[in-house]
JSON list of C-alpha atoms in Angstrom, two decimals:
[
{"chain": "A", "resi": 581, "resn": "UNK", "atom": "CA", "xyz": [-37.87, 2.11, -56.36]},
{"chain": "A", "resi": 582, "resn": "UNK", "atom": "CA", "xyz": [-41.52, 2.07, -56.87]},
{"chain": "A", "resi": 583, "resn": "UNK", "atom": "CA", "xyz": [-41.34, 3.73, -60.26]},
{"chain": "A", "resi": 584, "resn": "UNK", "atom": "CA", "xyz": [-38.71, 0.77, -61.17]},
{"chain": "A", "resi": 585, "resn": "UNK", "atom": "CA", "xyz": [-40.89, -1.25, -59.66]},
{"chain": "A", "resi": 586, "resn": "UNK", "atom": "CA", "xyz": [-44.06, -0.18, -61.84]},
{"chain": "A", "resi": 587, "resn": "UNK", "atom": "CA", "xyz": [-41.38, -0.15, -65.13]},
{"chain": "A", "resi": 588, "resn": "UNK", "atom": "CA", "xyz": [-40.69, -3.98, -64.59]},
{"chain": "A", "resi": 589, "resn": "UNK", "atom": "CA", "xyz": [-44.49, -4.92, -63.63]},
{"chain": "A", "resi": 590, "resn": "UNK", "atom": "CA", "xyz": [-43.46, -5.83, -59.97]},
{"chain": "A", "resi": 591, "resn": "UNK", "atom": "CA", "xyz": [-46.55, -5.80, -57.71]},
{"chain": "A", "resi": 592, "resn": "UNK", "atom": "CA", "xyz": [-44.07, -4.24, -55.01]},
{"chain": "A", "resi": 593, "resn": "UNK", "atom": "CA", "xyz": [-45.38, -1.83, -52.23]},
{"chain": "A", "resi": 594, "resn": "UNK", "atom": "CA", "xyz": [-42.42, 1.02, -51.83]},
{"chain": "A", "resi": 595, "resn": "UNK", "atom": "CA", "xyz": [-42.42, 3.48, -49.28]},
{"chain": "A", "resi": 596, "resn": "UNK", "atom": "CA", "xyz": [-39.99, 5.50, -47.63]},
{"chain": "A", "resi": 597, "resn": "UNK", "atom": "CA", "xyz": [-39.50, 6.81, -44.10]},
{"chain": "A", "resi": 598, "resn": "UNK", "atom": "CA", "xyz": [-37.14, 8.43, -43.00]},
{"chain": "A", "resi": 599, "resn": "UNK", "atom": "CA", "xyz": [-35.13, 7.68, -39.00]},
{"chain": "A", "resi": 600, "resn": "UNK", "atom": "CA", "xyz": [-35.35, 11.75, -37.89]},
{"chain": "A", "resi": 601, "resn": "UNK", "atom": "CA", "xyz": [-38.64, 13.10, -37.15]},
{"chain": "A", "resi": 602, "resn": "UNK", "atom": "CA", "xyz": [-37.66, 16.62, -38.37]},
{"chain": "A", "resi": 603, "resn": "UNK", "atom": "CA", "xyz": [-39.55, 16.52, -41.52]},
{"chain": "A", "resi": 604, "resn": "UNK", "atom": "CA", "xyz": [-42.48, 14.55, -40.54]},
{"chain": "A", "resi": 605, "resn": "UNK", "atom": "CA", "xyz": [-45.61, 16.10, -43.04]},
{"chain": "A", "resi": 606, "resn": "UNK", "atom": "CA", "xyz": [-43.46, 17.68, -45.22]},
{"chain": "A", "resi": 607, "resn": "UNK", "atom": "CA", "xyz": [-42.59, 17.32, -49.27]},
{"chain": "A", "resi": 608, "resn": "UNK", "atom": "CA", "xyz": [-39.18, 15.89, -50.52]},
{"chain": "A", "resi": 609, "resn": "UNK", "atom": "CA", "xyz": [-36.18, 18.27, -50.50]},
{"chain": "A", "resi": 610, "resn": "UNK", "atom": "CA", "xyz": [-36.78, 20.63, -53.83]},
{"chain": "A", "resi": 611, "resn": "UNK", "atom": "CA", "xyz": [-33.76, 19.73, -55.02]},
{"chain": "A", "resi": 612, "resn": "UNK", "atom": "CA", "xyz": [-34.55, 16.18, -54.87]},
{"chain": "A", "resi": 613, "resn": "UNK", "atom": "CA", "xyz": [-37.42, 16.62, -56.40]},
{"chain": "A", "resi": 614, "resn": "UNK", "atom": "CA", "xyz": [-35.94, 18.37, -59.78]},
{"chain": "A", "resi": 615, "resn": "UNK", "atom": "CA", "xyz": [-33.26, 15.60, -59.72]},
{"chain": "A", "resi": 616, "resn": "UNK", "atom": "CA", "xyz": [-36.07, 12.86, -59.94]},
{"chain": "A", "resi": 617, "resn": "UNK", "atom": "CA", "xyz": [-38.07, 15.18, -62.52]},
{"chain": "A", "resi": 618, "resn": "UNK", "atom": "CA", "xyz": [-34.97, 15.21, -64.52]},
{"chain": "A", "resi": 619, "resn": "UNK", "atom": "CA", "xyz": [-35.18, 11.36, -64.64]},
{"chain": "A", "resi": 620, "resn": "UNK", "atom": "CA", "xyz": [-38.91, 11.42, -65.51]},
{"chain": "A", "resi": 621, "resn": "UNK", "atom": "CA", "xyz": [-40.15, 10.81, -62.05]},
{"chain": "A", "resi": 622, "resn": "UNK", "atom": "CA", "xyz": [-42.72, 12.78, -60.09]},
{"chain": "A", "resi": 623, "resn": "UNK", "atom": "CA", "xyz": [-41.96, 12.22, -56.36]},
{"chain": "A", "resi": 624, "resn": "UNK", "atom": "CA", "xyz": [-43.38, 15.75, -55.48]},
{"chain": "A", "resi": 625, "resn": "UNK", "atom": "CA", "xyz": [-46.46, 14.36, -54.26]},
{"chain": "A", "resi": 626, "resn": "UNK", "atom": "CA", "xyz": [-44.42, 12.08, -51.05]},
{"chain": "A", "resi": 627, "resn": "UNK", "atom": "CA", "xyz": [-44.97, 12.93, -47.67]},
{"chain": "A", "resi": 628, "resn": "UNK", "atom": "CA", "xyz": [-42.03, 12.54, -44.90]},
{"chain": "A", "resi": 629, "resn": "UNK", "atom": "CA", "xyz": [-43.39, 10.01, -42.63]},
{"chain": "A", "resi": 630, "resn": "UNK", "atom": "CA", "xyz": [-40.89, 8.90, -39.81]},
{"chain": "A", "resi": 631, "resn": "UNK", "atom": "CA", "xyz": [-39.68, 5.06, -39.83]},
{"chain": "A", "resi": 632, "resn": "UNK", "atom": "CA", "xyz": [-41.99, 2.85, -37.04]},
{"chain": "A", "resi": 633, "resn": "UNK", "atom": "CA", "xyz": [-41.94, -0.45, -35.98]},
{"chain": "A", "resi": 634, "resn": "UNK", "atom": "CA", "xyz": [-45.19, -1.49, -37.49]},
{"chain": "A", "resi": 635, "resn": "UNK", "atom": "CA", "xyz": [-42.86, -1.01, -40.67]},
{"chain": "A", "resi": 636, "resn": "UNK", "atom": "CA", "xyz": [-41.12, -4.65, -39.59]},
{"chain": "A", "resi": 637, "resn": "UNK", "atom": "CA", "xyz": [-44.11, -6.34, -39.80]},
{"chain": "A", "resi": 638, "resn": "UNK", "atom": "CA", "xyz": [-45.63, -3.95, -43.21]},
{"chain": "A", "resi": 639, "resn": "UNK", "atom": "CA", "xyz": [-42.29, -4.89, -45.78]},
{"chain": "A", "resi": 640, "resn": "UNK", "atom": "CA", "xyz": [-40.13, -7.58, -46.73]},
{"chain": "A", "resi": 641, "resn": "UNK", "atom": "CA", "xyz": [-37.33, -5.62, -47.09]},
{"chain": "A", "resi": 642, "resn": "UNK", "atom": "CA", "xyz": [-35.90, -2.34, -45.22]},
{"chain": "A", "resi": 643, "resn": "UNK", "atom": "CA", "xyz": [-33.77, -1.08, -47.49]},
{"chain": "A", "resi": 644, "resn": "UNK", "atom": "CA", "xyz": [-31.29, 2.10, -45.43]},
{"chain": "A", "resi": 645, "resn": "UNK", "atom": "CA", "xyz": [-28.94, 4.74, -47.13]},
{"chain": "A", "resi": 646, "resn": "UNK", "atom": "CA", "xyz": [-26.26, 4.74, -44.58]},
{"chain": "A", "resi": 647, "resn": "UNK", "atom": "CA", "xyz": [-24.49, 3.07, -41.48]},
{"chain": "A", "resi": 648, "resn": "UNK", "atom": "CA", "xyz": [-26.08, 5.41, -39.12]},
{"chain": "A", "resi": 649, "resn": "UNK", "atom": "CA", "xyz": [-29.73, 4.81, -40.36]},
{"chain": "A", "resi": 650, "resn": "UNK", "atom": "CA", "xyz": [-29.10, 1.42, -40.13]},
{"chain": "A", "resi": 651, "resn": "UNK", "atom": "CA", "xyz": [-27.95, 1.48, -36.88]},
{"chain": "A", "resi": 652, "resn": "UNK", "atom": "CA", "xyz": [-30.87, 3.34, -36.23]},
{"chain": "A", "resi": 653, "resn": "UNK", "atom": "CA", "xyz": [-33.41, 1.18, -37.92]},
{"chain": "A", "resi": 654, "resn": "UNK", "atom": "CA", "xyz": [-32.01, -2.11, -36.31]},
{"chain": "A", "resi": 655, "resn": "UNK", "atom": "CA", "xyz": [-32.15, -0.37, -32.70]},
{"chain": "A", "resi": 656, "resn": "UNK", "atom": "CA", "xyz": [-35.77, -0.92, -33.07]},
{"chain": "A", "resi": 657, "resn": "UNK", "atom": "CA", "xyz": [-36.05, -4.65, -34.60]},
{"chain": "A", "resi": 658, "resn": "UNK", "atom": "CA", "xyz": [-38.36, -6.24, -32.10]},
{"chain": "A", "resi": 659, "resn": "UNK", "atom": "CA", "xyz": [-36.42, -9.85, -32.84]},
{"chain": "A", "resi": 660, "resn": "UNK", "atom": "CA", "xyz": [-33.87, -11.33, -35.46]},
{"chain": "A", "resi": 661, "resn": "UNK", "atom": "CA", "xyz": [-36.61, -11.79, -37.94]},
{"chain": "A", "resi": 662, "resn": "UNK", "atom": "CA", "xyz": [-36.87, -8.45, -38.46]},
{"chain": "A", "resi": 663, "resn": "UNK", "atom": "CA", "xyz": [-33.37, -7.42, -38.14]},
{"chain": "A", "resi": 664, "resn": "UNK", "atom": "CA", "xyz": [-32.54, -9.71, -41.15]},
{"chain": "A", "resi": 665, "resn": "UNK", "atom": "CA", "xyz": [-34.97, -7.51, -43.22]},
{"chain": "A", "resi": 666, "resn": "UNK", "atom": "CA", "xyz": [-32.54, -4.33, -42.92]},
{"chain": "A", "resi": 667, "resn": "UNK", "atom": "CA", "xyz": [-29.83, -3.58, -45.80]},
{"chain": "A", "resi": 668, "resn": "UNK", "atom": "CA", "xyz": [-27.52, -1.08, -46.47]},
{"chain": "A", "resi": 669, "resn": "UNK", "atom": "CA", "xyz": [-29.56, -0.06, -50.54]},
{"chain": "A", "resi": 670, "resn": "UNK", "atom": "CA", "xyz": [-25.52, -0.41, -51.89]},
{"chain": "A", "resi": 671, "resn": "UNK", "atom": "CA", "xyz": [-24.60, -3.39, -50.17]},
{"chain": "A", "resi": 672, "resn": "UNK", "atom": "CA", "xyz": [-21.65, -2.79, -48.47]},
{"chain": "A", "resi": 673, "resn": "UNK", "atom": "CA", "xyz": [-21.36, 0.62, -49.40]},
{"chain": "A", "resi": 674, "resn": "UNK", "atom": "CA", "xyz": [-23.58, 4.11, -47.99]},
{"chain": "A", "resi": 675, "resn": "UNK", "atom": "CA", "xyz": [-25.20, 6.73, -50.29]},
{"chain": "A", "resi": 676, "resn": "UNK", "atom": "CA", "xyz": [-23.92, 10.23, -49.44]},
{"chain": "A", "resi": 677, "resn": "UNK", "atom": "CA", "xyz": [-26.18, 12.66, -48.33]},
{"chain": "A", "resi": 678, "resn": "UNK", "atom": "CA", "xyz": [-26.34, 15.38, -50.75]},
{"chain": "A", "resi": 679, "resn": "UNK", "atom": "CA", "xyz": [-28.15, 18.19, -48.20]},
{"chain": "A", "resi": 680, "resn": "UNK", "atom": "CA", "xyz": [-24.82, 20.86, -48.29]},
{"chain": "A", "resi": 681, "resn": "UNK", "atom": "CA", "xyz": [-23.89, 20.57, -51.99]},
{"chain": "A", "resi": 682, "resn": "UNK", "atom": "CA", "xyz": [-26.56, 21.17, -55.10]},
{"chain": "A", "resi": 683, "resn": "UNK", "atom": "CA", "xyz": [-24.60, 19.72, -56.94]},
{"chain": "A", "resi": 684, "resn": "UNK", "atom": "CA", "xyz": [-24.63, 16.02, -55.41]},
{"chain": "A", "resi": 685, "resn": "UNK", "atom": "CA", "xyz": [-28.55, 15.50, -56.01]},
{"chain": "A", "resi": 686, "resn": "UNK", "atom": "CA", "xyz": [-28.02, 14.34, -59.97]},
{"chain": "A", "resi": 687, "resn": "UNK", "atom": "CA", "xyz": [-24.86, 11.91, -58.71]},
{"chain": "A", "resi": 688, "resn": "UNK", "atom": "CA", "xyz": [-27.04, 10.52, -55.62]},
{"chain": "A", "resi": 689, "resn": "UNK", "atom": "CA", "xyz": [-30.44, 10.04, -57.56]},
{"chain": "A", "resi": 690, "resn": "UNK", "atom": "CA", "xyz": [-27.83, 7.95, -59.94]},
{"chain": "A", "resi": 691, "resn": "UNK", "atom": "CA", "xyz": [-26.49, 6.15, -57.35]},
{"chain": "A", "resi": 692, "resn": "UNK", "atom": "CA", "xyz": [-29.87, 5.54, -55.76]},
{"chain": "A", "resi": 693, "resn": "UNK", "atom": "CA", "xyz": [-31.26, 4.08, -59.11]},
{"chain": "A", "resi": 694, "resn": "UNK", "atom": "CA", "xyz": [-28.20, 1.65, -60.20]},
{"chain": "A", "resi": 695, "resn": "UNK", "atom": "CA", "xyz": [-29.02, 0.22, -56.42]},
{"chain": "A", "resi": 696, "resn": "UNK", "atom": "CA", "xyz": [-32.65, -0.30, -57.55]},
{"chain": "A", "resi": 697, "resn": "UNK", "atom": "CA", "xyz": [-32.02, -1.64, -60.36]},
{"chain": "A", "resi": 698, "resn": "UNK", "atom": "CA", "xyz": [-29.70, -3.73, -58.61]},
{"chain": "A", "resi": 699, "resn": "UNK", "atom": "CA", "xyz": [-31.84, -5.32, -55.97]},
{"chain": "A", "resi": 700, "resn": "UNK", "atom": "CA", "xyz": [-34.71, -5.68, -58.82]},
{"chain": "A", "resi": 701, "resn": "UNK", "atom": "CA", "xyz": [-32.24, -7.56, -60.70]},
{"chain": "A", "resi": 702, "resn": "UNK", "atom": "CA", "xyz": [-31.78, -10.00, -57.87]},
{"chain": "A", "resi": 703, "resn": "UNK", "atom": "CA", "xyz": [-35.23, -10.46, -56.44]},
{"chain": "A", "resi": 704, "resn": "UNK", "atom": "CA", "xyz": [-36.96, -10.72, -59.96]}
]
């Protein structure tokens, strides 16, 4: 998102957290970070930070990949306000996790990007 962001001169803060603590301080999946190189974007530099409720108040938007992370993520709005910031990235639809199959991280960054794109499209 931020290097969409940056590509249609948005002054957009992007950041990413994730709702697990089990990869708090560590680099992005390798895999995921090939599939972004592939696409000309360098994300091997990120850091996992886990999601916090200080996020409500940091971002406009929460943007989640999946049912249970939103479940997750709303389980921790501190009022409506907040819980009106968290979306599903594909609307009504959840981005597959590609963690068991090598071959998924090319089809996901893609899926992850036309979503972008998307929600750039409509908050331009």
């Amino acid at each position: 998102m931020q290097h969409l962001a940056n590509k249609h001169s948005l002054d957009w803060q992007v950041d990413s957290a994730g709702t697990g603590g089990w990869h708090v301080g560590e680099g992005p999946d390798r895999r995921s970070v090939r599939a972004a190189k592939d696409n000309g974007i360098d994300i091997s530099k990120q850091i996992c930070r886990k999601f916090r409720k200080s996020d409500f108040d940091e971002f406009d938007l929460i943007f989640v990949m999946d049912k249970s992370n939103y479940a997750d993520v709303l389980a921790m709005t501190p009022n409506e306000q907040a819980a009106a910031k968290v979306k599903l990235l594909l609307g009504d639809k959840e981005v597959p996790d590609p963690y068991y199959d090598d071959s998924q991280f090319q089809p996901v960054f893609e899926m992850i990007n036309v979503g972008c794109e998307d929600i750039i499209k409509k908050l331009k």
